[in-house]
Amino acid sequence: MIQPVYAMNFGHFISETLFPIWYSQKLFGMETTDVEVVVDRAICSLIPKGEECERFFKEWLRAVSRHPLRFLDELQQGVPPQRVCFKHLIAGVSAVSALRPFNKPHVNRGSAWKEFREFVLWNMGMETYNKGREGDGDGDGRQQQQGGGMRKHRILWGTRKCCTRLIVNIEQVIEDVRNSLKGVEIDVVDFKEMKAEEQLEEVMKTSVLIQPGGGGSFLAAFLPAGSAAVFVDVWDMETDKSHHLEGFLWSFIPELIDVYYTVERHELQLPSTTSSREEPLWANIFVNSSRLINVIKHAMWAVDSYYSLHGWPLLHSHI
């Protein structure tokens, strides 16, 4: 039984709904998808962008449960008030979120993302991962697939049409990156327009993911081992400098190479729809193409170094 937190945001949904459901079971030695998730029926209707909340439950719940979502009022039908019985009940699972309290992951939860990733990918039916699990060898899909089975570098660029933390000059920046990294496959997608399985399939054949910080960046958790994520920073008003929004979490995942485009104050474009206190956090960014290209090249070099360290064939590129 869970009370989701900011469930209309993909990052919060993954880290503060799906992850706690799995992790709370793990703590009690009950790790299984044969579990029913119970929430208040109004949980999505009472928050902004409730349709996103509903979509996330519909598309992603099977990552942790083989059963349809259940609502509290359903359990109370036909029984005396306040007398619903359970064989096993885990409640308050948001207390084992991967994010709260912010910047202080407790009980080494960050490092548990490796197991969480495997659990999610298996239950979401990812073909390449399942082949690795079922093939010969030690059964570690990532080891056998050598970074998802990739043989060349592929950059996946996540963009969105609105509304905050946008790269204002995105078209020019993408053109500059393509011109600089000729021969490297670069695909630009809007994850919001893709189903969960499609998002995972795209991410799992990617060596470098480029994403602004925030909800959508949590797809980086499902990159193949040894891949890199280039995150565009946000601006922290209190410290008055560029800030790695979820950097504290990514640092707990050794299989993920996290690299950052640090923002400079003159690159901010403050939106008019937020409070003055939060404006820098939600600001859109004018990205410097040359600086971003250097960051991407560094990320590709780091991926090659990871592959070399693990004895994997290096990915082909034409930089």
CSV table of C-alpha atoms in Angstrom, one decimal:
chain,number,residue,atom,x,y,z
A,1,MET,CA,0.0,0.0,0.0
A,2,ILE,CA,1.6,3.2,-1.2
A,3,GLN,CA,0.9,6.9,-1.3
A,4,PRO,CA,2.8,8.0,-4.4
A,5,VAL,CA,4.8,11.3,-4.4
A,6,TYR,CA,4.7,13.5,-7.4
A,7,ALA,CA,3.5,10.6,-9.5
A,8,MET,CA,2.9,12.8,-12.5
A,9,ASN,CA,6.7,13.2,-12.9
A,10,PHE,CA,8.6,10.2,-14.4
A,11,GLY,CA,11.6,10.6,-12.2
A,12,HIS,CA,9.5,10.7,-9.0
A,13,PHE,CA,7.3,7.8,-10.3
A,14,ILE,CA,10.3,5.5,-10.9
A,15,SER,CA,12.2,6.5,-7.7
A,16,GLU,CA,9.4,7.1,-5.3
A,17,THR,CA,6.8,4.6,-6.4
A,18,LEU,CA,8.2,1.7,-8.4
A,19,PHE,CA,11.6,1.6,-6.5
A,20,PRO,CA,10.0,1.6,-3.0
A,21,ILE,CA,7.6,-1.1,-4.0
A,22,TRP,CA,10.5,-3.4,-5.0
A,23,TYR,CA,12.9,-2.3,-2.3
A,24,SER,CA,10.4,-2.7,0.6
A,25,GLN,CA,9.8,-6.3,-0.5
A,26,LYS,CA,13.5,-6.9,-0.8
A,27,LEU,CA,14.0,-5.8,2.8
A,28,PHE,CA,11.5,-8.3,4.0
A,29,GLY,CA,12.7,-11.1,1.7
A,30,MET,CA,9.5,-11.0,-0.4
A,31,GLU,CA,10.9,-10.0,-3.8
A,32,THR,CA,8.3,-11.0,-6.3
A,33,THR,CA,5.9,-9.6,-8.9
A,34,ASP,CA,3.0,-11.6,-7.3
A,35,VAL,CA,2.1,-8.5,-5.3
A,36,GLU,CA,-0.9,-6.2,-5.5
A,37,VAL,CA,-0.3,-2.5,-5.4
A,38,VAL,CA,-3.0,-0.5,-3.6
A,39,VAL,CA,-3.5,3.2,-3.8
A,40,ASP,CA,-6.2,5.8,-3.2
A,41,ARG,CA,-8.4,6.0,-6.3
A,42,ALA,CA,-8.1,9.8,-6.2
A,43,ILE,CA,-4.3,9.8,-6.2
A,44,CYS,CA,-3.9,10.9,-9.9
A,45,SER,CA,-7.0,13.1,-10.1
A,46,LEU,CA,-5.9,15.4,-7.2
A,47,ILE,CA,-2.6,16.4,-8.7
A,48,PRO,CA,-1.6,18.5,-11.7
A,49,LYS,CA,-1.0,16.5,-14.9
A,50,GLY,CA,-3.0,13.7,-13.5
A,51,GLU,CA,-3.2,12.1,-16.9
A,52,GLU,CA,0.6,11.5,-16.8
A,53,CYS,CA,0.2,9.8,-13.4
A,54,GLU,CA,-2.4,7.5,-14.8
A,55,ARG,CA,-0.3,6.8,-17.9
A,56,PHE,CA,2.8,5.8,-15.8
A,57,PHE,CA,0.7,3.4,-13.7
A,58,LYS,CA,-0.8,1.8,-16.8
A,59,GLU,CA,2.5,1.4,-18.7
A,60,TRP,CA,5.1,0.8,-15.9
A,61,LEU,CA,3.4,-1.0,-13.1
A,62,ARG,CA,4.1,-4.4,-14.6
A,63,ALA,CA,7.8,-3.7,-13.9
A,64,VAL,CA,7.1,-4.6,-10.2
A,65,SER,CA,3.6,-6.3,-10.2
A,66,ARG,CA,1.9,-8.8,-12.4
A,67,HIS,CA,-1.5,-7.7,-11.2
A,68,PRO,CA,-3.7,-4.7,-12.1
A,69,LEU,CA,-3.6,-1.6,-9.9
A,70,ARG,CA,-6.0,-1.9,-7.0
A,71,PHE,CA,-7.9,0.9,-5.2
A,72,LEU,CA,-8.5,1.2,-1.5
A,73,ASP,CA,-12.3,1.6,-1.9
A,74,GLU,CA,-12.5,-1.7,-3.8
A,75,LEU,CA,-11.1,-3.5,-0.9
A,76,GLN,CA,-13.7,-2.0,1.4
A,77,GLN,CA,-16.7,-3.1,-0.7
A,78,GLY,CA,-18.8,-5.8,0.9
A,79,VAL,CA,-16.9,-5.9,4.2
A,80,PRO,CA,-17.6,-4.2,7.6
A,81,PRO,CA,-16.0,-0.8,7.9
A,82,GLN,CA,-12.3,-0.8,8.7
A,83,ARG,CA,-12.1,-4.6,8.6
A,84,VAL,CA,-10.1,-5.4,5.5
A,85,CYS,CA,-7.7,-8.3,6.1
A,86,PHE,CA,-4.4,-9.0,4.4
A,87,LYS,CA,-2.2,-12.1,4.5
A,88,HIS,CA,0.9,-9.8,4.1
A,89,LEU,CA,0.7,-6.0,4.0
A,90,ILE,CA,3.6,-3.6,3.5
A,91,ALA,CA,2.5,0.0,4.0
A,92,GLY,CA,4.3,3.3,4.0
A,93,VAL,CA,6.8,2.1,1.4
A,94,SER,CA,7.5,5.7,0.3
A,95,ALA,CA,9.7,5.8,3.4
A,96,VAL,CA,12.2,3.7,1.4
A,97,SER,CA,12.3,6.0,-1.6
A,98,ALA,CA,15.6,6.4,-3.5
A,99,LEU,CA,15.3,10.2,-3.3
A,100,ARG,CA,14.1,11.2,0.1
A,101,PRO,CA,15.5,12.9,2.1
A,102,PHE,CA,17.1,14.6,-0.9
A,103,ASN,CA,20.8,14.3,-1.3
A,104,LYS,CA,21.0,11.7,1.5
A,105,PRO,CA,20.1,8.2,0.1
A,106,HIS,CA,19.7,6.0,3.1
A,107,VAL,CA,20.5,2.3,3.6
A,108,ASN,CA,22.7,2.3,0.5
A,109,ARG,CA,19.6,2.5,-1.7
A,110,GLY,CA,21.5,4.1,-4.6
A,111,SER,CA,23.7,1.0,-5.0
A,112,ALA,CA,20.5,-1.2,-5.1
A,113,TRP,CA,19.6,0.4,-8.4
A,114,LYS,CA,21.7,-2.3,-10.2
A,115,GLU,CA,19.3,-5.0,-8.9
A,116,PHE,CA,16.3,-2.8,-9.4
A,117,ARG,CA,17.3,-2.3,-13.0
A,118,GLU,CA,17.6,-6.0,-13.6
A,119,PHE,CA,14.2,-6.6,-12.0
A,120,VAL,CA,12.5,-4.0,-14.1
A,121,LEU,CA,14.0,-5.0,-17.4
A,122,TRP,CA,13.2,-8.6,-16.9
A,123,ASN,CA,9.6,-7.9,-16.0
A,124,MET,CA,9.2,-5.4,-18.9
A,125,GLY,CA,10.1,-8.2,-21.3
A,126,MET,CA,13.2,-6.6,-22.8
A,127,GLU,CA,14.3,-9.1,-25.5
A,128,THR,CA,18.0,-8.4,-25.6
A,129,TYR,CA,18.3,-8.5,-21.9
A,130,ASN,CA,16.3,-11.7,-21.6
A,131,LYS,CA,18.5,-13.4,-24.2
A,132,GLY,CA,21.5,-12.5,-22.1
A,133,ARG,CA,19.9,-13.9,-18.9
A,134,GLU,CA,18.9,-17.1,-20.7
A,135,GLY,CA,22.1,-17.7,-22.6
A,136,ASP,CA,25.3,-19.5,-21.7
A,137,GLY,CA,27.8,-18.2,-19.2
A,138,ASP,CA,27.3,-16.7,-15.8
A,139,GLY,CA,23.8,-15.5,-16.6
A,140,ASP,CA,24.6,-11.8,-16.3
A,141,GLY,CA,22.9,-10.2,-19.3
A,142,ARG,CA,25.0,-7.1,-19.3
A,143,GLN,CA,28.3,-9.0,-19.3
A,144,GLN,CA,27.2,-11.3,-22.1
A,145,GLN,CA,25.7,-8.6,-24.2
A,146,GLN,CA,28.8,-6.4,-23.7
A,147,GLY,CA,27.0,-3.2,-23.0
A,148,GLY,CA,23.7,-4.2,-24.6
A,149,GLY,CA,25.4,-6.0,-27.6
A,150,MET,CA,26.4,-2.7,-29.2
A,151,ARG,CA,29.2,-2.6,-31.7
A,152,LYS,CA,29.3,1.1,-32.4
A,153,HIS,CA,28.7,4.4,-30.6
A,154,ARG,CA,25.1,5.6,-30.7
A,155,ILE,CA,24.0,8.9,-29.2
A,156,LEU,CA,20.3,9.2,-28.1
A,157,TRP,CA,19.1,12.7,-27.5
A,158,GLY,CA,16.0,13.2,-25.4
A,159,THR,CA,14.1,16.4,-26.2
A,160,ARG,CA,10.7,17.8,-25.3
A,161,LYS,CA,8.4,20.4,-26.7
A,162,CYS,CA,7.6,22.2,-23.5
A,163,CYS,CA,7.8,23.7,-21.0
A,164,THR,CA,10.9,24.1,-18.7
A,165,ARG,CA,14.6,23.1,-18.7
A,166,LEU,CA,14.5,23.2,-22.5
A,167,ILE,CA,17.6,23.8,-24.7
A,168,VAL,CA,16.4,27.0,-26.4
A,169,ASN,CA,18.7,26.7,-29.4
A,170,ILE,CA,18.3,22.9,-29.7
A,171,GLU,CA,18.1,22.7,-33.5
A,172,GLN,CA,21.3,24.6,-34.0
A,173,VAL,CA,23.1,22.6,-31.2
A,174,ILE,CA,22.0,19.3,-32.8
A,175,GLU,CA,23.2,20.4,-36.2
A,176,ASP,CA,26.6,21.5,-34.7
A,177,VAL,CA,27.0,18.2,-32.9
A,178,ARG,CA,26.1,16.2,-36.1
A,179,ASN,CA,28.7,18.2,-38.1
A,180,SER,CA,31.4,17.7,-35.4
A,181,LEU,CA,30.7,14.0,-34.8
A,182,LYS,CA,30.3,12.8,-38.4
A,183,GLY,CA,29.9,9.1,-38.7
A,184,VAL,CA,28.4,8.7,-35.2
A,185,GLU,CA,24.7,7.7,-35.1
A,186,ILE,CA,22.7,10.4,-33.4
A,187,ASP,CA,19.0,9.9,-32.9
A,188,VAL,CA,16.7,12.6,-31.4
A,189,VAL,CA,13.5,11.5,-29.7
A,190,ASP,CA,10.7,12.8,-27.5
A,191,PHE,CA,10.3,10.1,-24.8
A,192,LYS,CA,6.9,11.5,-23.8
A,193,GLU,CA,5.5,10.3,-27.2
A,194,MET,CA,6.8,6.8,-26.7
A,195,LYS,CA,5.4,3.8,-24.8
A,196,ALA,CA,7.4,2.4,-21.9
A,197,GLU,CA,8.7,-0.6,-23.8
A,198,GLU,CA,9.8,1.7,-26.7
A,199,GLN,CA,11.7,4.0,-24.3
A,200,LEU,CA,13.5,1.1,-22.8
A,201,GLU,CA,14.4,-0.5,-26.2
A,202,GLU,CA,15.8,2.8,-27.4
A,203,VAL,CA,17.8,3.4,-24.2
A,204,MET,CA,19.2,-0.2,-24.1
A,205,LYS,CA,21.0,0.3,-27.5
A,206,THR,CA,22.6,3.6,-26.6
A,207,SER,CA,26.2,4.3,-25.6
A,208,VAL,CA,25.6,8.0,-24.8
A,209,LEU,CA,22.3,9.5,-23.6
A,210,ILE,CA,21.8,13.3,-23.6
A,211,GLN,CA,19.1,14.6,-21.3
A,212,PRO,CA,18.3,17.7,-19.2
A,213,GLY,CA,18.2,17.1,-15.5
A,214,GLY,CA,14.8,16.2,-14.1
A,215,GLY,CA,12.1,13.5,-14.5
A,216,GLY,CA,13.0,12.2,-18.0
A,217,SER,CA,16.7,11.8,-17.0
A,218,PHE,CA,15.8,8.7,-14.9
A,219,LEU,CA,15.8,6.6,-18.1
A,220,ALA,CA,19.5,6.8,-17.7
A,221,ALA,CA,19.1,4.2,-14.9
A,222,PHE,CA,18.3,1.6,-17.6
A,223,LEU,CA,21.3,2.3,-19.9
A,224,PRO,CA,23.5,-0.7,-20.6
A,225,ALA,CA,26.4,-1.2,-18.3
A,226,GLY,CA,29.3,1.1,-19.3
A,227,SER,CA,27.1,3.6,-21.2
A,228,ALA,CA,27.3,7.3,-20.4
A,229,ALA,CA,24.6,9.9,-19.6
A,230,VAL,CA,25.3,13.6,-20.4
A,231,PHE,CA,23.0,15.7,-18.1
A,232,VAL,CA,22.4,19.4,-18.7
A,233,ASP,CA,22.7,21.0,-15.3
A,234,VAL,CA,20.2,23.3,-13.6
A,235,TRP,CA,21.0,26.6,-11.8
A,236,ASP,CA,21.0,26.5,-8.0
A,237,MET,CA,19.9,29.9,-6.7
A,238,GLU,CA,21.2,29.4,-3.2
A,239,THR,CA,24.7,28.5,-4.2
A,240,ASP,CA,24.5,30.7,-7.4
A,241,LYS,CA,26.1,28.1,-9.5
A,242,SER,CA,25.5,25.1,-11.8
A,243,HIS,CA,24.0,22.1,-10.0
A,244,HIS,CA,23.9,18.4,-10.8
A,245,LEU,CA,20.2,17.9,-10.0
A,246,GLU,CA,20.2,14.1,-9.4
A,247,GLY,CA,24.0,13.7,-9.3
A,248,PHE,CA,23.9,12.3,-5.8
A,249,LEU,CA,21.9,9.3,-7.1
A,250,TRP,CA,23.9,8.7,-10.2
A,251,SER,CA,27.1,8.6,-8.2
A,252,PHE,CA,25.8,5.4,-6.5
A,253,ILE,CA,25.5,3.5,-9.8
A,254,PRO,CA,29.1,2.5,-10.9
A,255,GLU,CA,27.9,0.9,-14.1
A,256,LEU,CA,26.6,4.4,-15.3
A,257,ILE,CA,29.1,7.0,-16.4
A,258,ASP,CA,27.5,10.4,-15.5
A,259,VAL,CA,28.9,13.5,-17.3
A,260,TYR,CA,27.6,17.0,-17.0
A,261,TYR,CA,27.2,20.1,-19.1
A,262,THR,CA,27.7,22.9,-16.5
A,263,VAL,CA,25.5,25.9,-17.0
A,264,GLU,CA,26.8,29.5,-16.9
A,265,ARG,CA,24.5,32.2,-15.6
A,266,HIS,CA,24.4,34.1,-18.9
A,267,GLU,CA,23.0,30.9,-20.6
A,268,LEU,CA,19.8,31.0,-18.5
A,269,GLN,CA,16.4,32.0,-19.9
A,270,LEU,CA,14.1,32.3,-17.0
A,271,PRO,CA,10.4,31.3,-17.6
A,272,SER,CA,7.6,33.6,-16.6
A,273,THR,CA,5.4,30.9,-15.2
A,274,THR,CA,7.2,30.0,-12.0
A,275,SER,CA,7.8,31.8,-8.7
A,276,SER,CA,10.9,34.0,-8.4
A,277,ARG,CA,12.3,31.6,-5.9
A,278,GLU,CA,12.2,28.6,-8.2
A,279,GLU,CA,12.9,30.3,-11.6
A,280,PRO,CA,16.6,29.4,-11.9
A,281,LEU,CA,15.8,25.7,-11.2
A,282,TRP,CA,13.3,25.6,-14.1
A,283,ALA,CA,15.2,27.9,-16.4
A,284,ASN,CA,15.6,27.1,-20.1
A,285,ILE,CA,19.2,27.0,-21.4
A,286,PHE,CA,21.1,28.5,-24.3
A,287,VAL,CA,23.7,25.8,-24.8
A,288,ASN,CA,27.2,26.5,-26.1
A,289,SER,CA,27.7,23.9,-28.9
A,290,SER,CA,31.4,23.8,-28.6
A,291,ARG,CA,31.3,23.1,-24.8
A,292,LEU,CA,28.7,20.5,-25.2
A,293,ILE,CA,30.6,18.7,-28.0
A,294,ASN,CA,33.6,18.5,-25.8
A,295,VAL,CA,31.4,17.0,-23.0
A,296,ILE,CA,30.0,14.4,-25.4
A,297,LYS,CA,33.5,13.5,-26.7
A,298,HIS,CA,34.6,13.0,-23.0
A,299,ALA,CA,31.6,10.8,-22.4
A,300,MET,CA,32.4,8.6,-25.5
A,301,TRP,CA,36.0,8.4,-24.3
A,302,ALA,CA,34.8,7.3,-20.9
A,303,VAL,CA,32.6,4.6,-22.4
A,304,ASP,CA,35.6,3.3,-24.4
A,305,SER,CA,37.7,3.2,-21.2
A,306,TYR,CA,35.0,1.2,-19.4
A,307,TYR,CA,34.8,-1.3,-22.3
A,308,SER,CA,38.6,-1.6,-22.4
A,309,LEU,CA,38.7,-2.2,-18.6
A,310,HIS,CA,36.2,-5.0,-19.0
A,311,GLY,CA,37.9,-6.6,-22.0
A,312,TRP,CA,35.0,-5.8,-24.3
A,313,PRO,CA,35.5,-4.9,-28.0
A,314,LEU,CA,35.7,-1.1,-28.3
A,315,LEU,CA,32.8,0.7,-30.0
A,316,HIS,CA,33.4,2.0,-33.5
A,317,SER,CA,33.3,5.8,-34.0
A,318,HIS,CA,34.6,8.2,-36.5
A,319,ILE,CA,35.6,11.2,-34.4
